[in-house]
Short mmCIF file of C-alpha atoms and ligand atoms in Angstrom, two decimals:
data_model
loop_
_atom_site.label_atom_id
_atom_site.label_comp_id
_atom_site.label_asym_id
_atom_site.label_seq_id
_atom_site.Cartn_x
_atom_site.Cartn_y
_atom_site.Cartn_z
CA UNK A 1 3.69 5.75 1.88
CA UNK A 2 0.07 5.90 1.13
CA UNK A 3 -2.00 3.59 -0.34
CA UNK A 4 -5.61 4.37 -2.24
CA UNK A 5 -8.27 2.37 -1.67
CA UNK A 6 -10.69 2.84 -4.80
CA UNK A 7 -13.61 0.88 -6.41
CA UNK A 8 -17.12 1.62 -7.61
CA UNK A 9 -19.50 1.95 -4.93
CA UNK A 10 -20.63 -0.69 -2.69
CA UNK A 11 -17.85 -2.75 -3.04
CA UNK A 12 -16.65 -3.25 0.04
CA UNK A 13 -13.99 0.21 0.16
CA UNK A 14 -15.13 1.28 3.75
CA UNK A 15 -15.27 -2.21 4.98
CA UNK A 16 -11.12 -2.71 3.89
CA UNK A 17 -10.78 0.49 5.30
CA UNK A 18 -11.79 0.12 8.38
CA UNK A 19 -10.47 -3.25 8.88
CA UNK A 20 -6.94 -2.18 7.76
CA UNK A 21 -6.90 0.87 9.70
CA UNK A 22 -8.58 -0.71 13.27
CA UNK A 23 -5.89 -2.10 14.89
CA UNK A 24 -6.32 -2.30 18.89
CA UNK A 25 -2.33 -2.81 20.24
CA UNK A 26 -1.89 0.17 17.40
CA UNK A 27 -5.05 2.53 19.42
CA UNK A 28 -2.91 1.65 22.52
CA UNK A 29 0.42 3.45 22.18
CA UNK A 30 0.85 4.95 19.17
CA UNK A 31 0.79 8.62 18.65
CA UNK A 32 -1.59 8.96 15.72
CA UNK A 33 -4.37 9.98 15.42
CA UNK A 34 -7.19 9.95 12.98
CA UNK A 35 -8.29 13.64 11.92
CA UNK A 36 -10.05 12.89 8.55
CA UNK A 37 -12.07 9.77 9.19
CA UNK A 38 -11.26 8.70 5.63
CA UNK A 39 -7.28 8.73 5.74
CA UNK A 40 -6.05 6.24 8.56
CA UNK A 41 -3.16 3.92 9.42
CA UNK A 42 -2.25 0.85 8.39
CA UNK A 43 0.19 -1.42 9.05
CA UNK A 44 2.58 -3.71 6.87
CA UNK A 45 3.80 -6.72 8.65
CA UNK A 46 7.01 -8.26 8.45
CA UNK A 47 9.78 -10.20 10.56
CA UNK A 48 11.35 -8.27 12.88
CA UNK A 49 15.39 -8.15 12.89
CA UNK A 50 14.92 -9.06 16.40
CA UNK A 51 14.13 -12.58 15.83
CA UNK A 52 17.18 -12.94 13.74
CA UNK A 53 19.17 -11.01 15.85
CA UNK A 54 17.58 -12.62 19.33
CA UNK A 55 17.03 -9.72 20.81
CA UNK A 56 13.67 -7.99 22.15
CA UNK A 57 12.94 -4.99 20.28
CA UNK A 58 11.30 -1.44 21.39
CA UNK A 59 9.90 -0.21 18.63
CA UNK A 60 9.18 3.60 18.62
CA UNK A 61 8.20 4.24 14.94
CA UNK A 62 6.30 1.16 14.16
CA UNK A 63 5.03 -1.74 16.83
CA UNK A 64 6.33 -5.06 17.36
CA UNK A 65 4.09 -8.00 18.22
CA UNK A 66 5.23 -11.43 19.01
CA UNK A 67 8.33 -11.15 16.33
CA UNK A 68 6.27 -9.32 13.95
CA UNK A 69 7.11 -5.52 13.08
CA UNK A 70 4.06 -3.91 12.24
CA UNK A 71 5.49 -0.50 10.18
CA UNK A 72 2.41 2.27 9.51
CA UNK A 73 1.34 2.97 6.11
CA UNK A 74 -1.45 5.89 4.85
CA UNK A 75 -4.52 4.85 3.93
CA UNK A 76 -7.28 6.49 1.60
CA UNK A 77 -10.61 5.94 1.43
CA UNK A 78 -12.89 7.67 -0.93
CA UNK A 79 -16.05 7.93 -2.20
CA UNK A 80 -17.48 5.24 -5.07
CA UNK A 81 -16.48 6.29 -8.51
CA UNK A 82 -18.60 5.87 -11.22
CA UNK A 83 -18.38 5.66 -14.68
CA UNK A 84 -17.92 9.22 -16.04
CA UNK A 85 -16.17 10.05 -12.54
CA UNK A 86 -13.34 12.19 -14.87
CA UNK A 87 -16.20 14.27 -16.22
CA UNK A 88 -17.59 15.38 -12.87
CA UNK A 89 -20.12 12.86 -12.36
CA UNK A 90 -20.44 11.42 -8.91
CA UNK A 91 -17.76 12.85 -6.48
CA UNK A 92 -15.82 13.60 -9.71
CA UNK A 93 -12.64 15.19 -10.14
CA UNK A 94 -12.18 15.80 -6.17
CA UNK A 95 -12.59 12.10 -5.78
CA UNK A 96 -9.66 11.65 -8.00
CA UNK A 97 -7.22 14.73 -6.95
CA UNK A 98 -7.52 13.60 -3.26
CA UNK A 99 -5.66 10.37 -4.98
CA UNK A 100 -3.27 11.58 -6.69
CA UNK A 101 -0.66 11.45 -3.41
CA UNK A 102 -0.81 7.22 -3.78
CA UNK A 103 1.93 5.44 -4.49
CA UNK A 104 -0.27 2.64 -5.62
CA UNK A 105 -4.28 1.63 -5.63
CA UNK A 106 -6.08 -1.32 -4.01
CA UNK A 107 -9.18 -1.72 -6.50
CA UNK A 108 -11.65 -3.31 -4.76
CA UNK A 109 -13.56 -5.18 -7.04
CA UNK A 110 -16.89 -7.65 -5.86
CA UNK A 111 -16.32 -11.37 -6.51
CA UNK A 112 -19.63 -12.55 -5.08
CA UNK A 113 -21.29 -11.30 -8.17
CA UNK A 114 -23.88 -9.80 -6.36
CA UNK A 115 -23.30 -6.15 -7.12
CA UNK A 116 -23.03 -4.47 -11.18
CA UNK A 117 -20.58 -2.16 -12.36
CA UNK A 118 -22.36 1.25 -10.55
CA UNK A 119 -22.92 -0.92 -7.06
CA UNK A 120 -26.83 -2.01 -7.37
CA UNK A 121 -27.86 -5.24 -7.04
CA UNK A 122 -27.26 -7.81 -9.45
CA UNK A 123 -27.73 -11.71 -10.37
CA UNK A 124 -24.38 -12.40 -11.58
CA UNK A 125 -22.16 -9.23 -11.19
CA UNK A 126 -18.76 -9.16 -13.52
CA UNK A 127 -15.50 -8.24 -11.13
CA UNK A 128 -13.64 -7.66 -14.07
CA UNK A 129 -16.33 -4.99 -15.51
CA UNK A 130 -15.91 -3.36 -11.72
CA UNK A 131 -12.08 -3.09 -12.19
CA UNK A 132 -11.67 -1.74 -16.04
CA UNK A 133 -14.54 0.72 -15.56
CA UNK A 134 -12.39 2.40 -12.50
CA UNK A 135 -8.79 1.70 -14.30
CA UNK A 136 -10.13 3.58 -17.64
CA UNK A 137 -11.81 6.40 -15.57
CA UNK A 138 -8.31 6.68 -14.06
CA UNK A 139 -6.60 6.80 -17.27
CA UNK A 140 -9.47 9.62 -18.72
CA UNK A 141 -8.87 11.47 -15.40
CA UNK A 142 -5.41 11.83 -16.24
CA UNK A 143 -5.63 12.46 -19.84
CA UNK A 144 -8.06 15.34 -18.89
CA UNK A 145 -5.33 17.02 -17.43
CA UNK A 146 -2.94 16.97 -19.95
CA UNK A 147 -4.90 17.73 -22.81
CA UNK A 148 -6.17 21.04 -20.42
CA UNK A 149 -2.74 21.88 -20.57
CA UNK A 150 -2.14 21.26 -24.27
CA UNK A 151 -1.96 24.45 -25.73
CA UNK A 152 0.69 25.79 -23.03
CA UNK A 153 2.65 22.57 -23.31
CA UNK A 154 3.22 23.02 -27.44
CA UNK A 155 4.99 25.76 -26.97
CA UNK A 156 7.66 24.56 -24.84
CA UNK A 157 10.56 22.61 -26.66
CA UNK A 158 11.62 20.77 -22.91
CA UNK A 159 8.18 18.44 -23.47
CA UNK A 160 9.20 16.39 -20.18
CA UNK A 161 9.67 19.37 -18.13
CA UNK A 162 6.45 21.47 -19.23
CA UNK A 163 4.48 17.28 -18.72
CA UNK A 164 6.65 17.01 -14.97
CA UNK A 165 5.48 20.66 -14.23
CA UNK A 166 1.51 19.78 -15.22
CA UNK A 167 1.65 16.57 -13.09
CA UNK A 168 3.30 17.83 -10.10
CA UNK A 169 1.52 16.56 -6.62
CA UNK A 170 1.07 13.65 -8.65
CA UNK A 171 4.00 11.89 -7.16
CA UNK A 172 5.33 11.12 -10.63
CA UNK A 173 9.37 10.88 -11.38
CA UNK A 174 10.86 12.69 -13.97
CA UNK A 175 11.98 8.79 -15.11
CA UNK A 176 8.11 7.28 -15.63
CA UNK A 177 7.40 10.41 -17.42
CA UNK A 178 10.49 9.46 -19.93
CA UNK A 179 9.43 6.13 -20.21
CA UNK A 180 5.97 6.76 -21.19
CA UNK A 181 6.66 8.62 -23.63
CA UNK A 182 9.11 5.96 -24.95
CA UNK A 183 6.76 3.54 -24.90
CA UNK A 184 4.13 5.54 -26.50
CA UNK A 185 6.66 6.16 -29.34
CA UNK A 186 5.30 10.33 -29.07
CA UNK A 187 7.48 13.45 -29.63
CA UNK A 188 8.82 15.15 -26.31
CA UNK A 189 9.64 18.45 -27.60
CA UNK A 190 7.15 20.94 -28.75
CA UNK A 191 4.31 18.36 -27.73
CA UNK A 192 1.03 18.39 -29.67
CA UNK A 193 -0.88 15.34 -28.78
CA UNK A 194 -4.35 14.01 -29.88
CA UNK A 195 -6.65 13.02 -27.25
CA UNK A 196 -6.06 9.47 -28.43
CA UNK A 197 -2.35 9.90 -27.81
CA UNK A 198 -2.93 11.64 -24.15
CA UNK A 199 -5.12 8.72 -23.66
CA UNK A 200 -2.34 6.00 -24.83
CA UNK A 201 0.27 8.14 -22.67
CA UNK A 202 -1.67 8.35 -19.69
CA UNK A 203 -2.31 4.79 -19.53
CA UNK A 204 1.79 3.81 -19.79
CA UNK A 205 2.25 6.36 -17.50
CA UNK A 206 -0.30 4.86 -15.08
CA UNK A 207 0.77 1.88 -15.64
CA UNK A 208 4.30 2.65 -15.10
CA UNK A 209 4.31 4.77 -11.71
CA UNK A 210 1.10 3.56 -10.01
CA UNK A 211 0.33 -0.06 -9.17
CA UNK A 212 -3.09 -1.04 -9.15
CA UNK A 213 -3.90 -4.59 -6.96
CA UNK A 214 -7.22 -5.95 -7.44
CA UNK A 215 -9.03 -6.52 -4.32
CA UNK A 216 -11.41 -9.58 -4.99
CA UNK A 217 -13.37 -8.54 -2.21
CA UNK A 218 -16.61 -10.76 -0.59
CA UNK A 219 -14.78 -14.01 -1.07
CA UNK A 220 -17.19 -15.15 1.56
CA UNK A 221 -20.28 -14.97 -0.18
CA UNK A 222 -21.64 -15.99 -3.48
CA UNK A 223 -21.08 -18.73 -5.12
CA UNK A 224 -19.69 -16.36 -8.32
CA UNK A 225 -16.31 -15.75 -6.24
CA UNK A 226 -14.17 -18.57 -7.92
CA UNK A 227 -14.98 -17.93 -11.84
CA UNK A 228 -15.16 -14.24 -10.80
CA UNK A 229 -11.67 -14.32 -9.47
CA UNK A 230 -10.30 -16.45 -12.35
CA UNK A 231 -11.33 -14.02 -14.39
CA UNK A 232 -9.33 -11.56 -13.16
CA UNK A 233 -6.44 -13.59 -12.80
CA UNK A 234 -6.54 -14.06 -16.35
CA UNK A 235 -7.08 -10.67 -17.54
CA UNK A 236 -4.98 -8.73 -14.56
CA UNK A 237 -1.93 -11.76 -13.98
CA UNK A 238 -2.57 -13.52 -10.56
CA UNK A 239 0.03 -10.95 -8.78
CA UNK A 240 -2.11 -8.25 -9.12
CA UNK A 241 -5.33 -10.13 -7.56
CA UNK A 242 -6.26 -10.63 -3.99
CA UNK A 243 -8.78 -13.08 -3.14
CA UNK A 244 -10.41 -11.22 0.38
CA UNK A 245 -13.28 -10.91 2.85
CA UNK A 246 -13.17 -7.67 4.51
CA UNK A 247 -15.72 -7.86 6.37
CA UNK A 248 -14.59 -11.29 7.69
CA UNK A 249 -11.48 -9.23 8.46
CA UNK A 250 -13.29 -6.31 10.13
CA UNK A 251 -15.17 -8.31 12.35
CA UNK A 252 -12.08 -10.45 13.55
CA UNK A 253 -10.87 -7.38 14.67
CA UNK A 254 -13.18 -6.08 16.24
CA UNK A 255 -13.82 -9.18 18.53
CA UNK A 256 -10.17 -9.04 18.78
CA UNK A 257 -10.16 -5.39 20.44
CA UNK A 258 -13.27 -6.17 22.35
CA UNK A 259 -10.81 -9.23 23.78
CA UNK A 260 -13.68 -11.72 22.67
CA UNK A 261 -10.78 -13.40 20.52
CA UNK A 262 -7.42 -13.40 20.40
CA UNK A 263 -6.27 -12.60 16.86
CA UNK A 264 -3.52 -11.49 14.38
CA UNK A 265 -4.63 -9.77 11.44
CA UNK A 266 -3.20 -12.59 8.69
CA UNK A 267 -2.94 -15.50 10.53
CA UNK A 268 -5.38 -18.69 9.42
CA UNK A 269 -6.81 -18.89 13.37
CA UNK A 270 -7.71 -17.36 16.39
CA UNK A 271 -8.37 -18.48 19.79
CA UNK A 272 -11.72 -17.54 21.65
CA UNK A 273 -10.73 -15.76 24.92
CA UNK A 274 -13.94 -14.35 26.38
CA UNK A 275 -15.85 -16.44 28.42
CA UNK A 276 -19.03 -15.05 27.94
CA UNK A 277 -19.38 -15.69 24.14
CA UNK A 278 -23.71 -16.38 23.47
CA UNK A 279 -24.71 -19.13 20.99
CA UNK A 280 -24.81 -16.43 18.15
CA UNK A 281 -21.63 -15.21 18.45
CA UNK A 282 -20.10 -18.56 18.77
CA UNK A 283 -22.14 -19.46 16.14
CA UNK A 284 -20.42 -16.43 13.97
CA UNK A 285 -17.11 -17.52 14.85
CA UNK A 286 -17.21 -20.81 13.97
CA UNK A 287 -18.38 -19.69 10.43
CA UNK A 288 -15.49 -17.24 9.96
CA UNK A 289 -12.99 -20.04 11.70
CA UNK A 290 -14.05 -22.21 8.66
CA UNK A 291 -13.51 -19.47 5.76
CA UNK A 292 -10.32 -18.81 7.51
CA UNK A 293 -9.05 -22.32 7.62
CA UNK A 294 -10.37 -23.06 4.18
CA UNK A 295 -8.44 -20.32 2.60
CA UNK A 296 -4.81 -19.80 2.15
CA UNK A 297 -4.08 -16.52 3.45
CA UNK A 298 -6.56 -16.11 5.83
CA UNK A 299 -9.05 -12.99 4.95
CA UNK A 300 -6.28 -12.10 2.57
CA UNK A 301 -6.78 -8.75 3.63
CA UNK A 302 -3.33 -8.54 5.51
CA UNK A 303 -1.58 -10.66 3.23
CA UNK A 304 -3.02 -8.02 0.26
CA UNK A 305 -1.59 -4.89 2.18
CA UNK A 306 2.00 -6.81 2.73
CA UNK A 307 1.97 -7.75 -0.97
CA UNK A 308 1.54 -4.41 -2.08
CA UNK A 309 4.12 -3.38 0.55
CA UNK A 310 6.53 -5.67 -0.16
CA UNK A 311 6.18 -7.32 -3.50
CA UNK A 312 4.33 -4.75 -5.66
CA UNK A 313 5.56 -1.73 -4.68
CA UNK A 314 9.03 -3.46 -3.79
CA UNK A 315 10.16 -2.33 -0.40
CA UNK A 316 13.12 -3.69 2.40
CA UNK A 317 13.21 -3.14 5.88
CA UNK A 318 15.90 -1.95 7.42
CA UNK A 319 16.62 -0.55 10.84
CA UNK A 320 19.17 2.28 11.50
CA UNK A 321 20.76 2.20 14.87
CA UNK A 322 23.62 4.28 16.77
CA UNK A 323 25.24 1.66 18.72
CA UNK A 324 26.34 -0.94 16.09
CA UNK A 325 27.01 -2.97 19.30
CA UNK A 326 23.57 -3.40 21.22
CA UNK A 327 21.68 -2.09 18.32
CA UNK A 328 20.05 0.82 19.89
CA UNK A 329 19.63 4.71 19.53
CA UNK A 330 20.81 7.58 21.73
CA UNK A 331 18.59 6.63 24.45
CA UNK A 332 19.09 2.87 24.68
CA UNK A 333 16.26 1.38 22.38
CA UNK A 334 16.92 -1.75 20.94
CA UNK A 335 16.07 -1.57 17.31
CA UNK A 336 13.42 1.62 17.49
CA UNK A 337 12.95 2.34 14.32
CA UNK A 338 11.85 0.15 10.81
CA UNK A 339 12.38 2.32 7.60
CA UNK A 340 10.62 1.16 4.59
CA UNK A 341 13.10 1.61 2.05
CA UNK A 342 12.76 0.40 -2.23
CA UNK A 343 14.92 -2.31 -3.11
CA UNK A 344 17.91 -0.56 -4.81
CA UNK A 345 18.28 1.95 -1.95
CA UNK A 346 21.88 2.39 -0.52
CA UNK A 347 23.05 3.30 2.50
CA UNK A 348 22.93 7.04 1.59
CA UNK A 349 19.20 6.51 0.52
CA UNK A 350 18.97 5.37 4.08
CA UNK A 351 20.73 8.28 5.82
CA UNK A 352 18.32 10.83 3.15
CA UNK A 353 14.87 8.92 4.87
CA UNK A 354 16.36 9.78 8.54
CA UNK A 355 17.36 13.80 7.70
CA UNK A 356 18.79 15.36 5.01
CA UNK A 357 21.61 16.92 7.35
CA UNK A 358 22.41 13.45 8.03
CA UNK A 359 22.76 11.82 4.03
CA UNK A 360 24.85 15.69 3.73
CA UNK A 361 27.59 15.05 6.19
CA UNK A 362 27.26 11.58 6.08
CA UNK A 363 30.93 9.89 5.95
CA UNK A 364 30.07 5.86 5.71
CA UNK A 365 28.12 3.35 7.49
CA UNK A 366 28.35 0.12 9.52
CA UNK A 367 26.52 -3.26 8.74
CA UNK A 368 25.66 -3.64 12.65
CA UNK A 369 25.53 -7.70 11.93
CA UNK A 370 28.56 -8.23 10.08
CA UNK A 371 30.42 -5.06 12.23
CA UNK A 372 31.82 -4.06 8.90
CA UNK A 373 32.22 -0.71 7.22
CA UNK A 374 30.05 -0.46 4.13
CA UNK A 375 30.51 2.53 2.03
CA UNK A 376 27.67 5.09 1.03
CA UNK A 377 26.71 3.87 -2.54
CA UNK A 378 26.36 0.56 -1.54
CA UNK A 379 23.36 -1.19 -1.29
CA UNK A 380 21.26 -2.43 1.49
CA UNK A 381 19.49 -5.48 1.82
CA UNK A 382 16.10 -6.68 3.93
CA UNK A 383 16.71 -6.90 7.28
CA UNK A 384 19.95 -4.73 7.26
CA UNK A 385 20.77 -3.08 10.59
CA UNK A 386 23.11 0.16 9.58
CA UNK A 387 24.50 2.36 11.82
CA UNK A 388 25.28 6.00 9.39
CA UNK A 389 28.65 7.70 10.46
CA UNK A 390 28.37 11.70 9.75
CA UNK A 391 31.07 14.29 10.08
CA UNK A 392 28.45 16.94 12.00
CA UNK A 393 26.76 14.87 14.91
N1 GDP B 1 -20.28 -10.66 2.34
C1 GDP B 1 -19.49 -9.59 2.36
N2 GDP B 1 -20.04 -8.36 2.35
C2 GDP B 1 -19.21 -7.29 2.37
C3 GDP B 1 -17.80 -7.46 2.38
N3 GDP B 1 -17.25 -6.21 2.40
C4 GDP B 1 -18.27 -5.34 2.39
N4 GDP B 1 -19.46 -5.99 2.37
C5 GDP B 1 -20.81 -5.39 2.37
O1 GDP B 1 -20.98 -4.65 1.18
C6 GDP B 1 -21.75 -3.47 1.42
C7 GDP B 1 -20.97 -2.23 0.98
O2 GDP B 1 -19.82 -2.08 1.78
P1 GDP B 1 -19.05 -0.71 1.91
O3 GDP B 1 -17.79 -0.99 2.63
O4 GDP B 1 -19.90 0.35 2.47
O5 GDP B 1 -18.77 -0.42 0.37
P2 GDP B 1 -18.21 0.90 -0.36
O6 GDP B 1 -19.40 1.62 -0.91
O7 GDP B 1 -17.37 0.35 -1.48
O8 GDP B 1 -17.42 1.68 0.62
C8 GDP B 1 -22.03 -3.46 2.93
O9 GDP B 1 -23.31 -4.02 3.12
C9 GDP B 1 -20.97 -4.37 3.48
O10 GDP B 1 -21.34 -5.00 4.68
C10 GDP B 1 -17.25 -8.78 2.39
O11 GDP B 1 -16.04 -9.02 2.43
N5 GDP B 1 -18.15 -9.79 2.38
MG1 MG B 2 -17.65 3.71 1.21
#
């Protein structure tokens, strides 16, 4: 999975970034590394079976802390767009190609008011200005594409083939494509479209196959933040926006890994821990301590990442063992591995995400809780422990 992080510039993008991806237990034994210093790991948290199942857990794909499965998730961070991004201006069309692998956008948008639309300063900065400028320079972006490929496309009488063939990379199913057009009410066969209709299809198809959450970032400053954030809530629906502080976040963590505090990203506390914390720093934390207690989810920066995760992008967790038994793999490890799965998926889908030898000989499964046979087409739930039964093991 990969999530964009996207936003004009000096939003806050590097600052989410950084606190998403910094993760100190994560630095400590997992296997990944950071090559590009823009694309980094995240991690989605959720309830590990092993509370349910009172067991402890070694988790080999993902980490487990205190109950909590953290499960890795790519993140993007590039540079500020600006308005006329899709015609080349700013980091232009790279900006947007090295996106077009997301499976969904966090917008980062600045509540505090104290930035305009292109990132300079500003009295009394509009989020919801931030957020349509980047949402119609994705739209144009994408339009651009397809009306390149225009003339080509008109002469092919499979429209949704010669469209899936022009937006390839794009991580874009054959279905969205179909819908779009439905909803656009335009001709699939022999396609001739007006910009305006690109435009129109673009933005269903947007719409459709890429989730956008609005990050409602700098909740800690300004005194704009609450009518900023209401009006986003009104013009994006309140489950697309996420009231945050990432830089609250970022420096949580970072006295976290420096073991000044003790604290998990998305909880409403933390406990100091060092002993020799000066006046300023104590000072700081006491500050941050408030804006934690006084909001609901914290910094809402984890709580934005799990939404996506979870609720936006619709995902279960489920956990494939070989030993139905003691829930383990070949080599003994309770509950190694947490597959993020979309809600739907059956217990084929889950034997496809493991290896595609496995979903081809696969014969049945096993609901590890329940010890009962479950067949391939049917479908798994949150939680679900499955062992996969395959004719060539
Ligand atoms: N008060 C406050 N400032 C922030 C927050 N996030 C970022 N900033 C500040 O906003 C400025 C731009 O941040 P940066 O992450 O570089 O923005 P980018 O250009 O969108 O990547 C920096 O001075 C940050 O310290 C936040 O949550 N609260
Ligand atoms: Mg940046």
């Amino acid at each position: 999975m990969l999530i964009g992080i996207i936003g004009a510039p000096n939003k806050g993008k590097s600052t989410l970034f950084s606190a998403l991806t910094m993760n100190d237990v994560a630095i400590a034994d997992y296997p990944f590394t950071t090559i590009d210093p823009n694309s980094g790991i995240a991690y989605a948290t959720h309830e590990c079976a092993e509370v349910k199942l009172k067991v402890k857990c070694r988790a080999r794909n993902s980490l487990c802390v205190s109950g909590t499965r953290m499960i890795p998730v790519n993140v993007i961070d590039v540079a500020g767009l600006v308005e006329g991004a899709h015609e080349g201006r700013g980091m232009g069309n790279q900006f947007l190609n090295d996106l077009a692998a997301a499976d969904a956008f966090m917008l980062v948008v600045d509540a505090s008011g104290r930035t305009d639309s292109s990132g300079g300063a500003a009295q009394h900065g509009s989020a919801v200005e931030d957020a349509e400028m980047v949402v119609s320079e994705l739209y144009q972006w994408l339009s651009g594409i397809i009306m390149k490929h225009m003339p080509a496309m008109s002469k092919s009488k499979d429209g949704v083939s010669a469209l899936e063939a022009v937006l390839t990379g794009l991580k874009i199913s054959r279905q969205s494509v179909e819908r779009a057009i439905g909803k656009c009410n335009l001709t699939s066969s022999n396609i001739s479209w007006s910009s305006a209709d690109a435009l129109e299809f673009s933005r269903a198809l947007l719409d459709e196959s890429k989730p956008v959450a609005i990050i409602a970032n700098k909740a800690d400053a300004g005194s704009d933040t609450i009518s900023n954030v209401r009006a986003l809530r009104e013009r994006f629906g309140d489950a697309s926006v996420f009231e945050c502080s990432a830089a609250i976040e970022m420096a949580l963590r970072k006295a976290s890994s420096a073991r000044v505090i003790s604290y998990l990203p998305g909880s409403r506390s933390f406990e100091i821990i060092g002993s020799g914390v000066s006046p300023e720093q104590k000072k700081a934390l006491d500050y941050m301590l408030s804006f934690l207690k006084g909001s609901e989810r914290g910094t809402g920066v984890q709580s934005a990442l799990d939404s996506i995760v979870f609720k936006v992008l619709d995902n279960i967790v489920v956990y494939p063992v070989e030993d139905e038994n003691k829930y383990t793999d070949h080599f003994g490890n309770v509950l190694p591995d947490a597959i993020l799965l979309k809600r739907g998926s059956t217990a084929l889908d889950l034997a496809a995400a493991i290896h595609t030898d496995l979903a081809k000989h696969m014969l049945y499964a096993v609901d590890a809780v329940k010890k009962m046979r479950i067949g391939k087409e049917q479908e798994l739930h949150d939680g679900d422990v499955v062992k996969i039964v395959s004719a060539a093991r």
